[in-house]
Structures are given as structure tokens and as C-alpha cells.
Coordinates of N, CA and C and ligand atoms in Angstrom, one line a residue:
M240 N -55.1 65.5 4.9 CA -55.1 64.1 4.3 C -53.8 63.4 4.7
A241 N -54.0 62.2 5.3 CA -52.8 61.4 5.7 C -51.9 61.1 4.5
L242 N -50.6 61.0 4.8 CA -49.7 60.6 3.7 C -49.4 59.1 3.9
N243 N -50.3 58.3 3.3 CA -50.1 56.8 3.4 C -49.5 56.3 2.1
I244 N -48.3 55.7 2.3 CA -47.5 55.2 1.2 C -47.4 53.7 1.2
V245 N -47.6 53.1 0.1 CA -47.3 51.7 -0.1 C -45.9 51.6 -0.7
L246 N -44.9 51.1 0.0 CA -43.5 51.0 -0.6 C -43.4 49.6 -1.0
F247 N -43.3 49.4 -2.3 CA -43.5 48.1 -2.9 C -42.2 47.7 -3.6
G248 N -42.0 46.4 -3.8 CA -40.8 45.9 -4.5 C -40.5 44.5 -4.1
P249 N -39.7 43.8 -4.9 CA -39.3 42.4 -4.7 C -38.4 42.3 -3.4
P250 N -38.1 41.1 -3.0 CA -37.2 40.9 -1.8 C -35.8 41.5 -2.1
G251 N -35.3 42.3 -1.2 CA -34.0 42.9 -1.4 C -34.0 44.2 -2.2
A252 N -35.2 44.7 -2.6 CA -35.3 45.9 -3.4 C -34.9 47.2 -2.7
G253 N -34.9 47.1 -1.4 CA -34.5 48.3 -0.6 C -35.7 49.0 0.2
K254 N -36.8 48.2 0.4 CA -38.0 48.8 1.0 C -37.6 49.2 2.5
G255 N -37.0 48.3 3.2 CA -36.6 48.7 4.6 C -35.6 49.8 4.6
T256 N -34.6 49.8 3.8 CA -33.6 50.8 3.8 C -34.2 52.2 3.5
Q257 N -35.0 52.3 2.5 CA -35.6 53.5 2.1 C -36.7 54.0 3.1
S258 N -37.4 53.0 3.8 CA -38.4 53.4 4.8 C -37.8 54.2 5.9
E259 N -36.5 53.8 6.3 CA -35.9 54.5 7.4 C -35.7 56.0 7.1
R260 N -35.4 56.3 5.8 CA -35.2 57.7 5.4 C -36.6 58.4 5.4
L261 N -37.6 57.7 4.9 CA -38.9 58.3 4.8 C -39.5 58.7 6.1
I262 N -39.4 57.8 7.1 CA -40.0 58.1 8.4 C -39.4 59.3 9.0
Q263 N -38.1 59.5 8.8 CA -37.4 60.6 9.4 C -37.9 61.9 8.7
K264 N -37.9 61.8 7.4 CA -38.2 63.1 6.6 C -39.6 63.5 6.7
Y265 N -40.5 62.6 6.8 CA -42.0 62.9 6.7 C -42.7 62.6 8.0
G266 N -42.0 62.1 9.0 CA -42.7 61.8 10.3 C -43.8 60.8 10.2
L267 N -43.5 59.7 9.5 CA -44.5 58.7 9.3 C -44.2 57.5 10.2
I268 N -45.2 56.7 10.3 CA -45.1 55.4 11.0 C -44.8 54.3 10.0
H269 N -43.7 53.5 10.3 CA -43.3 52.5 9.4 C -43.9 51.1 9.9
L270 N -44.7 50.5 9.0 CA -45.2 49.2 9.3 C -44.7 48.2 8.3
S271 N -43.7 47.4 8.7 CA -43.2 46.4 7.8 C -43.8 45.0 8.4
T272 N -44.6 44.4 7.6 CA -45.2 43.1 8.0 C -44.1 42.1 8.3
G273 N -43.0 42.1 7.4 CA -41.9 41.2 7.7 C -41.3 41.4 9.0
D274 N -41.0 42.7 9.3 CA -40.4 43.0 10.6 C -41.3 42.6 11.8
I275 N -42.6 42.8 11.7 CA -43.5 42.4 12.7 C -43.6 40.9 12.9
F276 N -43.6 40.2 11.8 CA -43.5 38.7 11.9 C -42.2 38.3 12.6
R277 N -41.1 38.9 12.2 CA -39.8 38.5 12.8 C -39.8 38.8 14.3
A278 N -40.3 39.9 14.7 CA -40.4 40.2 16.1 C -41.2 39.1 16.9
N279 N -42.3 38.7 16.3 CA -43.1 37.7 16.9 C -42.4 36.3 16.9
M280 N -41.6 36.0 15.8 CA -40.9 34.8 15.8 C -39.8 34.8 16.9
K281 N -39.2 35.9 17.1 CA -38.2 36.0 18.2 C -38.8 35.7 19.6
E282 N -40.0 36.3 19.8 CA -40.7 36.1 21.1 C -41.4 34.8 21.2
E283 N -41.4 34.0 20.1 CA -42.1 32.8 20.0 C -43.6 32.9 20.4
T284 N -44.2 33.9 19.9 CA -45.7 34.0 20.2 C -46.4 33.0 19.2
E285 N -47.6 32.9 19.5 CA -48.4 32.0 18.6 C -48.4 32.4 17.2
L286 N -48.5 33.7 17.0 CA -48.4 34.3 15.6 C -47.0 34.0 15.0
G287 N -46.0 34.2 15.8 CA -44.6 34.0 15.4 C -44.4 32.5 14.9
I288 N -44.9 31.6 15.7 CA -44.7 30.2 15.4 C -45.4 29.8 14.1
L289 N -46.6 30.4 13.9 CA -47.3 30.1 12.7 C -46.6 30.8 11.5
A290 N -46.2 32.0 11.7 CA -45.5 32.8 10.6 C -44.3 32.1 10.2
K291 N -43.5 31.6 11.1 CA -42.2 31.0 10.8 C -42.4 29.8 9.9
S292 N -43.5 29.0 10.0 CA -43.6 27.9 9.2 C -43.7 28.2 7.7
F293 N -44.2 29.4 7.4 CA -44.3 29.9 6.0 C -43.0 30.7 5.6
I294 N -42.6 31.6 6.5 CA -41.5 32.5 6.1 C -40.2 31.7 5.9
S295 N -39.9 30.7 6.7 CA -38.7 30.0 6.6 C -38.6 29.2 5.2
K296 N -39.7 29.0 4.6 CA -39.7 28.4 3.3 C -39.8 29.4 2.1
G297 N -40.0 30.7 2.5 CA -40.1 31.7 1.5 C -41.5 31.8 0.9
H298 N -42.5 31.2 1.6 CA -43.9 31.3 1.2 C -44.6 32.5 1.9
L299 N -45.7 33.0 1.4 CA -46.4 34.0 2.1 C -47.2 33.5 3.3
V300 N -47.3 34.3 4.3 CA -48.2 34.0 5.4 C -49.6 34.2 4.9
P301 N -50.6 33.4 5.4 CA -52.0 33.5 4.8 C -52.5 34.9 5.0
D302 N -53.3 35.3 4.0 CA -53.9 36.7 4.0 C -54.6 37.0 5.3
E303 N -55.5 36.2 5.8 CA -56.3 36.5 6.9 C -55.5 36.9 8.1
V304 N -54.4 36.1 8.4 CA -53.5 36.3 9.5 C -52.8 37.6 9.3
T305 N -52.3 37.9 8.1 CA -51.5 39.1 7.8 C -52.4 40.3 7.9
I306 N -53.6 40.2 7.4 CA -54.5 41.4 7.4 C -54.9 41.8 8.8
N307 N -55.3 40.8 9.6 CA -55.7 41.1 11.0 C -54.5 41.7 11.8
M308 N -53.3 41.2 11.6 CA -52.2 41.7 12.3 C -51.9 43.2 11.9
L309 N -52.0 43.5 10.6 CA -51.8 44.8 10.0 C -52.8 45.8 10.6
K310 N -54.0 45.4 10.6 CA -55.1 46.3 11.2 C -54.8 46.7 12.6
E311 N -54.4 45.7 13.4 CA -54.1 45.9 14.8 C -53.0 46.9 15.0
E312 N -52.0 46.8 14.1 CA -50.8 47.7 14.2 C -51.3 49.1 13.8
V313 N -52.1 49.3 12.8 CA -52.6 50.6 12.4 C -53.3 51.3 13.6
L314 N -54.2 50.5 14.2 CA -55.0 51.0 15.3 C -54.2 51.4 16.5
K315 N -53.0 51.0 16.6 CA -52.1 51.4 17.7 C -51.7 52.9 17.5
H316 N -51.9 53.4 16.3 CA -51.4 54.8 16.1 C -52.5 55.7 15.6
P317 N -53.4 56.0 16.4 CA -54.6 56.8 16.0 C -54.2 58.2 15.5
N318 N -53.1 58.8 16.0 CA -52.8 60.1 15.6 C -51.7 60.2 14.5
A319 N -51.4 59.1 13.8 CA -50.3 59.1 12.8 C -50.6 60.1 11.7
K320 N -49.5 60.7 11.3 CA -49.6 61.7 10.1 C -49.7 60.9 8.8
G321 N -49.3 59.6 8.9 CA -49.4 58.7 7.8 C -48.6 57.5 8.0
F322 N -48.7 56.5 7.2 CA -48.0 55.2 7.3 C -47.2 54.9 6.1
I323 N -46.1 54.2 6.3 CA -45.4 53.6 5.2 C -45.7 52.1 5.3
F324 N -46.4 51.5 4.4 CA -46.7 50.1 4.4 C -45.6 49.5 3.6
D325 N -44.7 48.7 4.3 CA -43.5 48.1 3.7 C -43.8 46.6 3.6
G326 N -43.9 46.0 2.4 CA -44.1 44.6 2.3 C -45.6 44.2 2.5
F327 N -46.5 45.2 2.4 CA -47.9 45.0 2.5 C -48.5 46.1 1.7
P328 N -49.6 45.8 0.9 CA -50.1 44.5 0.6 C -49.3 43.7 -0.4
R329 N -49.3 42.4 -0.3 CA -48.6 41.5 -1.1 C -49.5 40.6 -2.0
T330 N -50.8 40.7 -1.8 CA -51.7 40.1 -2.7 C -52.8 41.0 -3.0
T331 N -53.6 40.8 -4.0 CA -54.7 41.7 -4.3 C -55.8 41.6 -3.2
V332 N -55.9 40.5 -2.6 CA -56.9 40.3 -1.4 C -56.4 41.3 -0.3
Q333 N -55.2 41.4 -0.1 CA -54.7 42.3 1.0 C -54.9 43.8 0.6
A334 N -54.7 44.0 -0.7 CA -54.8 45.4 -1.2 C -56.3 45.9 -1.0
L335 N -57.2 45.0 -1.4 CA -58.6 45.3 -1.2 C -59.0 45.5 0.3
A336 N -58.5 44.6 1.1 CA -58.7 44.8 2.6 C -58.2 46.1 3.1
L337 N -57.0 46.5 2.6 CA -56.4 47.7 3.1 C -57.3 48.9 2.7
D338 N -57.7 48.9 1.5 CA -58.6 50.0 1.0 C -59.8 50.1 1.9
D339 N -60.5 49.0 2.1 CA -61.7 49.0 2.9 C -61.5 49.4 4.3
F340 N -60.4 49.0 4.9 CA -60.1 49.3 6.3 C -59.8 50.8 6.4
L341 N -59.0 51.3 5.5 CA -58.6 52.8 5.6 C -59.9 53.6 5.4
A342 N -60.8 53.1 4.5 CA -62.0 53.9 4.2 C -62.9 54.0 5.5
T343 N -62.8 53.0 6.4 CA -63.6 53.1 7.6 C -63.0 54.2 8.5
M344 N -61.8 54.7 8.2 CA -61.2 55.8 9.0 C -61.2 57.0 8.1
N345 N -62.0 57.1 7.1 CA -62.0 58.2 6.2 C -60.6 58.5 5.6
S346 N -59.8 57.4 5.4 CA -58.5 57.6 4.9 C -58.3 56.7 3.6
S347 N -57.1 56.9 3.0 CA -56.8 56.1 1.8 C -55.3 56.1 1.5
I348 N -54.9 55.3 0.6 CA -53.5 55.3 0.1 C -53.3 56.4 -0.9
K349 N -52.2 57.2 -0.6 CA -51.9 58.3 -1.6 C -51.2 57.8 -2.8
V350 N -50.2 56.9 -2.6 CA -49.4 56.5 -3.7 C -48.7 55.1 -3.4
M351 N -48.5 54.3 -4.5 CA -47.7 53.2 -4.4 C -46.4 53.5 -5.1
L352 N -45.3 53.4 -4.4 CA -43.9 53.6 -4.9 C -43.3 52.2 -5.1
A353 N -43.0 51.8 -6.3 CA -42.5 50.5 -6.6 C -41.1 50.5 -7.0
L354 N -40.2 50.0 -6.1 CA -38.8 50.0 -6.4 C -38.5 48.9 -7.4
E355 N -37.8 49.2 -8.5 CA -37.5 48.2 -9.5 C -36.1 47.9 -9.5
V356 N -35.8 46.6 -9.3 CA -34.4 46.1 -9.3 C -34.4 44.8 -10.0
E357 N -33.4 44.6 -10.9 CA -33.4 43.3 -11.6 C -32.9 42.2 -10.7
E358 N -33.3 41.0 -11.2 CA -33.2 39.8 -10.3 C -31.8 39.4 -9.9
N359 N -30.8 39.6 -10.8 CA -29.4 39.3 -10.4 C -28.9 40.1 -9.2
E360 N -29.3 41.4 -9.3 CA -28.9 42.4 -8.3 C -29.6 42.0 -6.9
L361 N -30.9 41.6 -7.0 CA -31.6 41.2 -5.8 C -30.9 40.0 -5.1
R362 N -30.6 39.0 -6.0 CA -29.9 37.8 -5.4 C -28.6 38.2 -4.8
E363 N -27.8 39.1 -5.4 CA -26.5 39.5 -4.9 C -26.7 40.2 -3.5
R364 N -27.6 41.1 -3.5 CA -27.9 41.9 -2.2 C -28.3 40.9 -1.1
L365 N -29.1 40.0 -1.4 CA -29.7 39.1 -0.3 C -28.6 38.1 0.1
M366 N -27.8 37.6 -0.8 CA -26.7 36.7 -0.4 C -25.7 37.4 0.4
K367 N -25.4 38.7 0.1 CA -24.5 39.4 0.9 C -25.1 39.7 2.3
R368 N -26.4 40.0 2.4 CA -27.0 40.3 3.7 C -27.1 39.0 4.5
A369 N -27.2 37.9 3.8 CA -27.3 36.6 4.6 C -26.1 36.4 5.5
L370 N -25.0 37.0 5.2 CA -23.8 36.8 6.0 C -24.0 37.4 7.4
V371 N -24.9 38.4 7.5 CA -25.0 39.1 8.7 C -26.4 39.2 9.3
S372 N -27.4 38.9 8.5 CA -28.8 39.2 8.9 C -29.4 38.2 10.0
G373 N -28.9 36.9 9.9 CA -29.5 35.9 10.8 C -30.9 35.6 10.4
R374 N -31.4 36.1 9.2 CA -32.8 35.8 8.8 C -32.8 34.4 8.2
S375 N -33.8 33.6 8.6 CA -33.9 32.2 8.2 C -34.1 32.2 6.7
D376 N -34.8 33.2 6.2 CA -35.2 33.2 4.7 C -34.1 33.7 3.8
D377 N -33.0 34.2 4.5 CA -31.8 34.6 3.7 C -30.8 33.5 3.6
A378 N -31.0 32.4 4.4 CA -29.9 31.5 4.7 C -29.5 30.6 3.5
D379 N -30.4 30.5 2.6 CA -30.3 29.5 1.5 C -30.7 30.1 0.2
E380 N -29.8 29.8 -0.8 CA -30.1 30.4 -2.1 C -31.4 29.9 -2.7
K381 N -31.8 28.7 -2.4 CA -33.1 28.2 -2.9 C -34.3 29.0 -2.3
I382 N -34.2 29.3 -1.0 CA -35.3 30.0 -0.4 C -35.3 31.5 -0.9
I383 N -34.2 32.0 -1.2 CA -34.1 33.4 -1.8 C -34.8 33.3 -3.1
Q384 N -34.5 32.3 -3.9 CA -35.1 32.2 -5.3 C -36.6 32.0 -5.1
N385 N -37.0 31.2 -4.1 CA -38.5 31.0 -3.9 C -39.2 32.3 -3.6
R386 N -38.5 33.2 -2.8 CA -39.1 34.5 -2.4 C -39.3 35.3 -3.7
I387 N -38.3 35.2 -4.5 CA -38.4 36.0 -5.8 C -39.5 35.5 -6.7
N388 N -39.6 34.2 -6.7 CA -40.7 33.6 -7.6 C -42.1 33.9 -7.0
V389 N -42.2 33.8 -5.7 CA -43.5 34.2 -5.1 C -43.8 35.6 -5.4
Y390 N -42.8 36.5 -5.3 CA -43.0 37.9 -5.7 C -43.6 38.0 -7.1
K391 N -42.9 37.3 -8.0 CA -43.4 37.4 -9.4 C -44.8 36.9 -9.6
N392 N -45.1 35.8 -9.0 CA -46.4 35.1 -9.3 C -47.5 35.7 -8.5
E393 N -47.3 36.0 -7.2 CA -48.4 36.4 -6.3 C -48.4 37.9 -6.0
T394 N -47.3 38.5 -6.0 CA -47.2 39.9 -5.5 C -47.2 40.9 -6.6
A395 N -46.4 40.7 -7.6 CA -46.3 41.7 -8.7 C -47.7 42.2 -9.2
P396 N -48.7 41.3 -9.3 CA -50.0 41.7 -9.8 C -50.7 42.8 -9.0
V397 N -50.2 43.0 -7.8 CA -50.8 44.1 -6.9 C -50.5 45.5 -7.6
K398 N -49.5 45.6 -8.4 CA -49.2 46.8 -9.1 C -50.4 47.3 -9.9
T399 N -51.1 46.3 -10.6 CA -52.2 46.6 -11.4 C -53.3 47.2 -10.6
F400 N -53.5 46.7 -9.4 CA -54.5 47.2 -8.5 C -54.4 48.8 -8.3
Y401 N -53.1 49.2 -8.1 CA -52.9 50.6 -7.9 C -52.8 51.4 -9.2
E402 N -52.4 50.7 -10.2 CA -52.4 51.4 -11.6 C -53.8 51.8 -11.9
K403 N -54.7 50.9 -11.7 CA -56.1 51.2 -12.0 C -56.6 52.5 -11.2
Q404 N -56.1 52.7 -10.1 CA -56.5 53.9 -9.3 C -55.6 55.1 -9.6
N405 N -54.7 55.0 -10.6 CA -53.7 56.0 -10.9 C -52.8 56.4 -9.7
K406 N -52.4 55.4 -9.0 CA -51.6 55.7 -7.8 C -50.2 55.0 -7.9
F407 N -50.0 54.4 -9.1 CA -48.7 53.6 -9.2 C -47.6 54.5 -9.7
I408 N -46.4 54.5 -9.1 CA -45.2 55.1 -9.6 C -44.1 54.2 -9.5
A409 N -43.4 53.9 -10.6 CA -42.2 53.1 -10.6 C -41.0 53.9 -10.2
I410 N -40.1 53.4 -9.4 CA -38.9 54.1 -9.0 C -37.7 53.2 -9.3
D411 N -36.7 53.7 -10.1 CA -35.5 53.0 -10.4 C -34.8 52.7 -9.1
G412 N -34.7 51.4 -8.7 CA -34.1 51.0 -7.4 C -32.6 50.7 -7.5
I413 N -32.0 51.1 -8.6 CA -30.5 50.8 -8.8 C -29.8 52.1 -8.6
G414 N -28.7 52.1 -7.8 CA -27.9 53.3 -7.6 C -27.6 53.4 -6.2
T415 N -27.1 54.5 -5.7 CA -26.7 54.6 -4.3 C -28.0 54.8 -3.5
I416 N -28.0 54.6 -2.2 CA -29.1 54.7 -1.4 C -29.6 56.2 -1.4
D417 N -28.7 57.1 -1.4 CA -29.1 58.5 -1.5 C -29.8 58.9 -2.8
E418 N -29.2 58.3 -3.9 CA -29.9 58.6 -5.2 C -31.3 58.1 -5.3
I419 N -31.5 56.9 -4.7 CA -32.8 56.3 -4.7 C -33.8 57.1 -3.8
S420 N -33.3 57.6 -2.6 CA -34.1 58.4 -1.8 C -34.5 59.6 -2.5
A421 N -33.6 60.3 -3.2 CA -34.0 61.5 -3.9 C -35.1 61.3 -4.9
R422 N -35.0 60.1 -5.6 CA -36.1 59.8 -6.6 C -37.4 59.6 -5.9
I423 N -37.4 59.0 -4.7 CA -38.6 58.8 -3.9 C -39.2 60.1 -3.5
Y424 N -38.3 61.0 -2.9 CA -38.8 62.3 -2.4 C -39.5 63.1 -3.6
D425 N -38.8 63.0 -4.7 CA -39.3 63.7 -5.9 C -40.7 63.2 -6.3
A426 N -40.9 61.9 -6.2 CA -42.2 61.2 -6.6 C -43.2 61.6 -5.6
I427 N -42.9 61.7 -4.3 CA -43.9 62.1 -3.3 C -44.3 63.5 -3.5
E428 N -43.3 64.4 -3.7 CA -43.6 65.8 -3.7 C -44.2 66.3 -5.0
N429 N -44.1 65.6 -6.0 CA -44.6 66.1 -7.3 C -45.8 65.2 -7.8
N430 N -46.5 64.6 -6.9 CA -47.7 63.9 -7.3 C -48.8 64.2 -6.4
Ligands
LIG1245 P1 -40.1 41.0 4.2 O1 -39.5 41.2 5.5 O2 -41.0 42.0 3.7 O3 -38.9 40.7 3.2 P2 -38.8 40.8 1.6 O4 -39.9 41.4 0.9 O5 -38.3 39.5 1.2 O6 -37.7 41.9 1.5 P3 -36.5 42.3 2.3 O7 -36.9 42.8 3.7 O8 -35.5 41.1 2.3 O9 -35.9 43.4 1.4 P4 -36.1 45.0 1.4 O10 -36.9 45.3 0.1 O11 -36.7 45.5 2.7 O12 -34.7 45.5 1.2 P5 -33.6 46.0 2.3 O13 -33.8 47.4 2.5 O14 -33.6 45.1 3.4 O15 -40.9 39.6 4.2 C1 -40.4 38.4 4.7 C2 -41.4 37.3 4.6 O16 -42.4 37.6 5.5 C3 -42.0 37.1 3.3 O17 -41.3 36.2 2.4 C4 -43.3 36.4 3.7 O18 -43.1 35.1 4.1 C5 -43.7 37.1 5.0 N1 -44.5 38.3 4.8 C6 -44.2 39.6 4.9 N2 -45.2 40.4 4.6 C7 -46.2 39.6 4.2 C8 -47.5 39.9 3.6 N3 -48.0 41.1 3.5 N4 -48.3 38.8 3.3 C9 -47.8 37.5 3.5 N5 -46.6 37.2 4.0 C10 -45.8 38.3 4.3 O19 -32.3 45.8 1.4 C11 -31.8 44.5 1.1 C12 -30.3 44.5 1.2 O20 -29.7 45.3 0.1 C13 -29.7 45.1 2.5 O21 -28.6 44.4 2.9 C14 -29.4 46.5 2.1 O22 -28.3 47.0 2.9 C15 -29.0 46.4 0.7 N6 -29.3 47.6 -0.1 C16 -30.4 48.4 0.1 N7 -30.3 49.4 -0.8 C17 -29.3 49.2 -1.6 C18 -28.7 49.9 -2.8 N8 -29.3 51.0 -3.3 N9 -27.6 49.4 -3.3 C19 -27.0 48.2 -2.8 N10 -27.5 47.5 -1.8 C20 -28.6 48.0 -1.2
LIG1246 MG1 -37.5 44.6 4.4

């Protein structure tokens, strides 16, 4: 059975940081929808230009666009041992689409690991990263706040979707990167 993980959490929670560790340890494919959008923005593809108009304001890219992109990426890795979905699903519509899509491949999500970090710490991390990231959505405090608000209103409800399937695990996202990795490994190996 594939080890498919949804790595969930608000902006700046450490999804990307912890994904790096997980792909090494478990040999998984990392799919960050944010990273894929940014790569497209850099290349100025049609998708990138569309995505930029939402991302630079801190809004979500429309579900249909995001879901189709994600499916294409999954299909590029037919022999994957499993995937880390980082930043996807971000709406209940996306979560449903992911379940349906994986089912067509006789696969499913094993667990949602949700990094929990309080808002002040998120803001601090993102404002610090803004100095070096070059990300348009880090550039401005208002946009950062908008991303956090969108998370609370549109994305946080996705937890309930996985709770109902008994797949939800909260991870304390405060501490050193190593401490948090250890919590994640423990959650994967003991569930
Ligand atoms: P996305 O790229 O997913 O960004 P995000 O969710 O806002 O989160 P970040 O990538 O900023 O944070 P992260 O949790 O990965 O944390 P990181 O490890 O970098 O999405 C961007 C945009 O794309 C969205 O706003 C939306 O517009 C669009 N989009 C993406 N997916 C979409 C979808 N499914 N549907 C629709 N639209 C979508 O860490 C953050 C910082 O903290 C780093 O500097 C890091 O070094 C530091 N840090 C990490 N761990 C620690 C620690 N333990 N202690 C202190 N600092 C730490
Ligand atoms: Mg990230």
C-alpha cells in the first residue's frame, strides 16, 4: 500500500521544510502545489500567469485549475512508493477530488499530518523569510495576513474531512526542525 501523506498546516507552518526530510527518509515524491505554481510563474507559462493573479494577493487559485495540475503531476510518477501532498488539498472540493482520483488507481491517503503553529509565530517566520525568499506573497504584511485568513476560513475545514475518515493527526509545529521531524516520524510509524 502506497504511503500517501497529506502534510497540512497554515502558511509558514513548516510544510516545505519537513517535506524535505520525509522524502529522504521514506523515498516519497514531494508534490507542493505552491512550488509547482511558482515554477510556472517563473517560466511565465499560461498556468503561471493565471496563478500569479491569485497568489500575489494571497488568494487561492481556483479548484479546477489546481486539481487538474495536481493530477497531471501524480501521473508523471507511476512507480512512486507514495506522495507527500504539501499545500494540497486546501478546500473540501480538492480533498474529495483527490480521494476520487486516488481511488481510480486503487490507492488512497494514509494519513493527514497537520502542523499546528500559532499565528504570531507564523507571521514572524514569514516576515523573516520575506527578506530572502523573493516570493511575491511574502513581500507585504497585508498579503501574509490575507494568506492566514484564507487558511482559517477556507482551508482549515479540510481537517474535518480527514477526521471523519480517522486519518487526522495533529503535530505540534513549534520547536526545532529536528524535534518536529521526530514527532512526524513517530506519527507515521505508529499509525
Ligand atoms: P504554498 O506555497 O503552499 O504556501 P503556504 O501554504 O503559504 O506556506 P509556505 O510555503 O509559505 O510555508 P510552509 O508551511 O511550507 O513552511 P516552510 O517550510 O516554508 O502556497 C502559496 C500560494 O499558492 C497559496 O497562497 C495559494 O495562492 C496558492 N496555492 C497553493 N496550493 C494551492 C491549492 N491547493 N489550492 C489553491 N491555491 C493554492 O517554513 C516557513 C519558514 O519558517 C521558512 O523560512 C523556514 O525556514 C522557517 N521554519 C520552518 N520550520 C521552522 C521551525 N521549526 N522553527 C522556526 N522556523 C522554521
Ligand atoms: Mg511551502
